[in-house]
mmCIF file of C-alpha atoms in Angstrom:
data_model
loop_
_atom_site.group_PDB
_atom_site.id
_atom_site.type_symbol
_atom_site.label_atom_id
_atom_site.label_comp_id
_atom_site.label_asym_id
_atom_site.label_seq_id
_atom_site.Cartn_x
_atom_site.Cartn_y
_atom_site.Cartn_z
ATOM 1 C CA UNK R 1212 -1.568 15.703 40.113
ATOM 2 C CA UNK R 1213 1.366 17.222 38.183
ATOM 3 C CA UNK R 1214 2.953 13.908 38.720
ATOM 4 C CA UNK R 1215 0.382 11.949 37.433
ATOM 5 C CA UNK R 1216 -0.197 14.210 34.518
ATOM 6 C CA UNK R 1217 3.759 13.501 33.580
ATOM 7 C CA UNK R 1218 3.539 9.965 34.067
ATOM 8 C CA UNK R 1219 0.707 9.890 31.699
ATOM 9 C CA UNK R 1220 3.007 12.302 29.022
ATOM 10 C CA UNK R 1221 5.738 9.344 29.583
ATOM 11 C CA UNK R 1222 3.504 6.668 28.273
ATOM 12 C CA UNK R 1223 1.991 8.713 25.892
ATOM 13 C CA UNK R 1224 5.284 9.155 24.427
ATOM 14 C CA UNK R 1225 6.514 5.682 24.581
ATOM 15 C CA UNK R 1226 2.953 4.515 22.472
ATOM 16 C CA UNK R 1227 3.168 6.987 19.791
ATOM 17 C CA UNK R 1228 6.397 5.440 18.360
ATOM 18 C CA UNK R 1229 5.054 2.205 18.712
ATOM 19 C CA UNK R 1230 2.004 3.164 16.499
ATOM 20 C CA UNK R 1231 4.135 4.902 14.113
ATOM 21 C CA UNK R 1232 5.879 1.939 13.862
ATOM 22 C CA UNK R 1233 2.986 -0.461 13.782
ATOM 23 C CA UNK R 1234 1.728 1.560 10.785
ATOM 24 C CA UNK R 1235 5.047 1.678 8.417
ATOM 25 C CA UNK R 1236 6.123 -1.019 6.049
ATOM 26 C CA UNK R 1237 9.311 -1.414 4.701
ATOM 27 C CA UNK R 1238 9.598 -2.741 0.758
ATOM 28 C CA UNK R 1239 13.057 -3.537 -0.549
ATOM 29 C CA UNK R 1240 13.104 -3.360 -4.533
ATOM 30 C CA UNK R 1241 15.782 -4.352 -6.896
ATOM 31 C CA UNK R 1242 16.124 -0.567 -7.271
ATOM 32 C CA UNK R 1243 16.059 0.167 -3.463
ATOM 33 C CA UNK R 1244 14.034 0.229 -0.435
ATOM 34 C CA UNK R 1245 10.785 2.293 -0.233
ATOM 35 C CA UNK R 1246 9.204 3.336 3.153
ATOM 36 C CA UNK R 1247 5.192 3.271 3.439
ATOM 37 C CA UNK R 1248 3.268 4.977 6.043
ATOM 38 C CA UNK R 1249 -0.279 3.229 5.891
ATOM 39 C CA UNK R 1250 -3.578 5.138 6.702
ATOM 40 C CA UNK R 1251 -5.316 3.288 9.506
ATOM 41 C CA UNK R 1252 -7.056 6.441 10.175
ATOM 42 C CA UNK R 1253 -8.648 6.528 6.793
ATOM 43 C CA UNK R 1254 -8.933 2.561 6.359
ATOM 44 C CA UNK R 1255 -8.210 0.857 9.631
ATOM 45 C CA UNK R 1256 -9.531 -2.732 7.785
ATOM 46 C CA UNK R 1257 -7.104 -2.181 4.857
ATOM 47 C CA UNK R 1258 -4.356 -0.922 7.107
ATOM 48 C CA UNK R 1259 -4.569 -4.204 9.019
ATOM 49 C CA UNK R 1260 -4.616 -6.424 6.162
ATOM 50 C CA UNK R 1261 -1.271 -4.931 4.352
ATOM 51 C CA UNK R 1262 0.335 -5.120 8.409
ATOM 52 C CA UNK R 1263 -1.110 -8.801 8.488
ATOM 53 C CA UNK R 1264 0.329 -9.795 5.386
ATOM 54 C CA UNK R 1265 3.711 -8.124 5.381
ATOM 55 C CA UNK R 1266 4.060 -10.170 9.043
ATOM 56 C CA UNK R 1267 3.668 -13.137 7.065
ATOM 57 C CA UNK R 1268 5.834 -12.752 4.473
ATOM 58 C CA UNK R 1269 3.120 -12.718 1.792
ATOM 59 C CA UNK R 1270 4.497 -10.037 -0.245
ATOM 60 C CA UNK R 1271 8.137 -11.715 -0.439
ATOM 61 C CA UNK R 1272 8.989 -11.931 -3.751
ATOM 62 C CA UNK R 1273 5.686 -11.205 -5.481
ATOM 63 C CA UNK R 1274 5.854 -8.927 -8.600
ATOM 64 C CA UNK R 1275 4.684 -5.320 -9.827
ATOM 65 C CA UNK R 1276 2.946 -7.464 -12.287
ATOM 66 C CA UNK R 1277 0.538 -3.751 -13.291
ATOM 67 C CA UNK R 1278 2.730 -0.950 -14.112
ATOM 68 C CA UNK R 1279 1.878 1.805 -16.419
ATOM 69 C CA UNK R 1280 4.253 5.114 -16.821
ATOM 70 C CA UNK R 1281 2.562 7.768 -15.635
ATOM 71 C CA UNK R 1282 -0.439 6.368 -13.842
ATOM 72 C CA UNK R 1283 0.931 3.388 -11.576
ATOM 73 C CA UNK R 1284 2.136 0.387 -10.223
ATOM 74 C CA UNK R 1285 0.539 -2.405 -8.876
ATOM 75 C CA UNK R 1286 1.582 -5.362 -6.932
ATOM 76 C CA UNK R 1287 0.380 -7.369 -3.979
ATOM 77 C CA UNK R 1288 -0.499 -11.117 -6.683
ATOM 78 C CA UNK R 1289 1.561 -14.174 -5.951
ATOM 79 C CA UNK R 1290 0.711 -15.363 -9.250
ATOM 80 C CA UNK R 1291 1.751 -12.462 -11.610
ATOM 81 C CA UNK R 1292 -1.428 -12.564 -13.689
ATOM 82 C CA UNK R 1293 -3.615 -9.644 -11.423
ATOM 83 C CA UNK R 1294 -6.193 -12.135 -10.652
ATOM 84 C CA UNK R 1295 -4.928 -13.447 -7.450
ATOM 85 C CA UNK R 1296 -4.251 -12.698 -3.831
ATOM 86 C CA UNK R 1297 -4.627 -13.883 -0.546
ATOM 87 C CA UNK R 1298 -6.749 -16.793 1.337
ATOM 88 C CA UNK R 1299 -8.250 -13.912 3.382
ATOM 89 C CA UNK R 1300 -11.773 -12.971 2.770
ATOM 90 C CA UNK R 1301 -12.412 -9.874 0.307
ATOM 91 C CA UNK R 1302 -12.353 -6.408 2.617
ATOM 92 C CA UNK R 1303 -15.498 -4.117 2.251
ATOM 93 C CA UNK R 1304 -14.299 -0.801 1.013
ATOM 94 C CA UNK R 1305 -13.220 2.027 2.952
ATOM 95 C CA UNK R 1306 -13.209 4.602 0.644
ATOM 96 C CA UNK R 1307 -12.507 8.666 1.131
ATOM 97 C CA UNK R 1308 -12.001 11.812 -0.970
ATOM 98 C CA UNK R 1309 -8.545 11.700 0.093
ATOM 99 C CA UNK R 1310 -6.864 12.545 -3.346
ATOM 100 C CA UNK R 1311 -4.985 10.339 -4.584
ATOM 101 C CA UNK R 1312 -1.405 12.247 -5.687
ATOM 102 C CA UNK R 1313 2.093 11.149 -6.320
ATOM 103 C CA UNK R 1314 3.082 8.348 -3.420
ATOM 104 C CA UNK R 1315 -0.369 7.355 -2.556
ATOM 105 C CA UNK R 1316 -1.215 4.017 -1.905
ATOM 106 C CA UNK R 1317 -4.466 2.298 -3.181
ATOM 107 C CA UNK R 1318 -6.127 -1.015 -2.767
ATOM 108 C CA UNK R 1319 -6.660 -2.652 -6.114
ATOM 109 C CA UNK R 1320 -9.676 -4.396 -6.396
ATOM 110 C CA UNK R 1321 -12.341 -6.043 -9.189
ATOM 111 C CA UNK R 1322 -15.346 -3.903 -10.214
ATOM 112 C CA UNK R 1323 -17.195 -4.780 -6.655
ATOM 113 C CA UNK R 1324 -16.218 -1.818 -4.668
ATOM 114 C CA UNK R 1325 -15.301 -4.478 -2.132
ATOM 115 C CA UNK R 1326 -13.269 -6.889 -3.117
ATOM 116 C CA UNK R 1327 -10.210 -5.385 -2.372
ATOM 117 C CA UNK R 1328 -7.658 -8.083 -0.604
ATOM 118 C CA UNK R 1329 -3.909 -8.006 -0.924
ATOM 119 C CA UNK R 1330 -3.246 -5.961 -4.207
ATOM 120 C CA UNK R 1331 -2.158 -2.751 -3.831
ATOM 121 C CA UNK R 1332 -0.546 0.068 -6.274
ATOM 122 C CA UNK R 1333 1.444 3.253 -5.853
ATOM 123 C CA UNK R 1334 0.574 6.032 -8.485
ATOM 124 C CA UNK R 1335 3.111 8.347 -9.955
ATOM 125 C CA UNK R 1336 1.108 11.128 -10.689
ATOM 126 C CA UNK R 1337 -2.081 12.254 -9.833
ATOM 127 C CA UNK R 1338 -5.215 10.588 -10.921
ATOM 128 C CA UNK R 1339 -8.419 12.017 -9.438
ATOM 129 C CA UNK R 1340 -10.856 9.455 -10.547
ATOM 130 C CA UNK R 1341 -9.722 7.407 -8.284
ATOM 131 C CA UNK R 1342 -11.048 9.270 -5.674
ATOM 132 C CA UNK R 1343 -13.774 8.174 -4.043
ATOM 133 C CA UNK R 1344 -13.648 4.793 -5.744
ATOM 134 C CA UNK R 1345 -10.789 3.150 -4.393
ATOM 135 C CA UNK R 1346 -9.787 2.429 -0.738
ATOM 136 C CA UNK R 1347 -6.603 5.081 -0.167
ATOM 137 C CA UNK R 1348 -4.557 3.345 2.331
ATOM 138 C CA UNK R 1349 -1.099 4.947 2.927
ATOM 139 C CA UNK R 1350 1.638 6.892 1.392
ATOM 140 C CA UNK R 1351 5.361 6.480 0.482
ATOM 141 C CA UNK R 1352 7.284 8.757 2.439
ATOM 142 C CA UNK R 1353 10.735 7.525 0.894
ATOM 143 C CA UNK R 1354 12.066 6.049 -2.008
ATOM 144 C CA UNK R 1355 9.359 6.960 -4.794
ATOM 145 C CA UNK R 1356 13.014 6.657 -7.608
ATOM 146 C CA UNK R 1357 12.815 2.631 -6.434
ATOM 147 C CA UNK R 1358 9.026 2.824 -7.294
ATOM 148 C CA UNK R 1359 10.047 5.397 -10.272
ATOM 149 C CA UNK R 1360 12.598 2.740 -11.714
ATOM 150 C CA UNK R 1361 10.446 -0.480 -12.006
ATOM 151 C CA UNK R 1362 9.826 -2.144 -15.047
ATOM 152 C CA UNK R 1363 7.241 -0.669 -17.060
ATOM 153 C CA UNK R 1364 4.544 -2.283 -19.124
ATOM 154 C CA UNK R 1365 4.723 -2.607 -22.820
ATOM 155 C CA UNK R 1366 0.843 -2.115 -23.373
ATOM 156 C CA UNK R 1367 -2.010 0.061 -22.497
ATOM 157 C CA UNK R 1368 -2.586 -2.860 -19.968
ATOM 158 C CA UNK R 1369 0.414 -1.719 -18.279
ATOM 159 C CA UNK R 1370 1.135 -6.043 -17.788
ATOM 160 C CA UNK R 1371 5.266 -6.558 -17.396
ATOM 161 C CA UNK R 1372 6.418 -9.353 -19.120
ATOM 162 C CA UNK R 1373 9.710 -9.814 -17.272
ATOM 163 C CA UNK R 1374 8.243 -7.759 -13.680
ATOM 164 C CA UNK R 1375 10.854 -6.442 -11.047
ATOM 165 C CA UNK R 1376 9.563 -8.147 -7.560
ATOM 166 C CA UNK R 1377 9.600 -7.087 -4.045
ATOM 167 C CA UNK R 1378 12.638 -8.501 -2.895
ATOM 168 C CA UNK R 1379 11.130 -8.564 1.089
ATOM 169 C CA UNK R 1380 8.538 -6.282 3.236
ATOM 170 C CA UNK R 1381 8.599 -5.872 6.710
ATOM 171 C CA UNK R 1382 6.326 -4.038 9.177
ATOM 172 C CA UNK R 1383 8.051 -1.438 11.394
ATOM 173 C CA UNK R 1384 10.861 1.298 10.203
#
């Protein structure tokens, strides 16, 4: 039995890395790279989308075309203007009272609570009315500065004329 039971530790082991892996994307910025741990947990549908994307290179080169000082910045549009995203259907949300604090991860999305699809934004400070409205879908556990350093908006709209980009995103650390 003990045998068994410590065979069953071994694989044990050898998945959890995997999932941990599985579940973190890597985002290099002009200003550096910046380490995301998604939520599957909390939004296993959203989770899966940003994994399925980032494996396709969707996010290559696509700009924080949202950011506001203070509040957040958004990305996750091929075309720049906030009204695009991918050929994937819309995702129904997955929302939670997770609160949303500096580093979390949101799914942008229209004023139907579910059509959320490939946008996403990282706030900067926190902002509870987003809880409970928005899908929270994973934290940055590294390099917030690169997310700090991105070229702000020049409006209340927060839209970036001349937007820093994400240079590449892969899944796994």
């Amino acid at each position: 039995m003990k045998t068994l039971l410590a065979a069953f530790a071994l694989m044990l082991a050898a998945f959890v890395p995997a999932a941990a892996q599985e579940n973190t994307l890597v985002m290099e910025t002009p200003h550096g790279e910046v380490v995301l741990a998604l939520r599957a947990d909390l939004a296993p549908r959203h989770a899966e989308r940003l994994r399925t994307l980032t494996a396709q290179g969707f996010y290559d080169d696509v700009p924080f075309h949202r950011v506001i000082a203070g509040f957040m910045a958004q990305t996750g549009d091929p075309t720049g203007t906030g009204a695009g995203g991918s050929d994937l259907p819309d995702l129904a949300a997955e929302f939670t009272n997770t609160p949303f604090v500096r580093g979390s991860i949101g799914m942008a999305r229209s004023q139907s609570p579910n059509s959320a699809n490939s946008q996403f934004f990282i706030v900067y400070d926190r902002a509870e009315w987003l809880d409970g409205q928005y899908t929270y879908v994973g934290d940055v556990v590294s390099g917030m500065e690169a997310i700090d350093a991105l070229a702000k908006g020049v409006d209340r709209s927060g839209v970036v004329p001349n937007p820093d980009r994400i240079v590449s995103m892969r899944v796994g650390g």
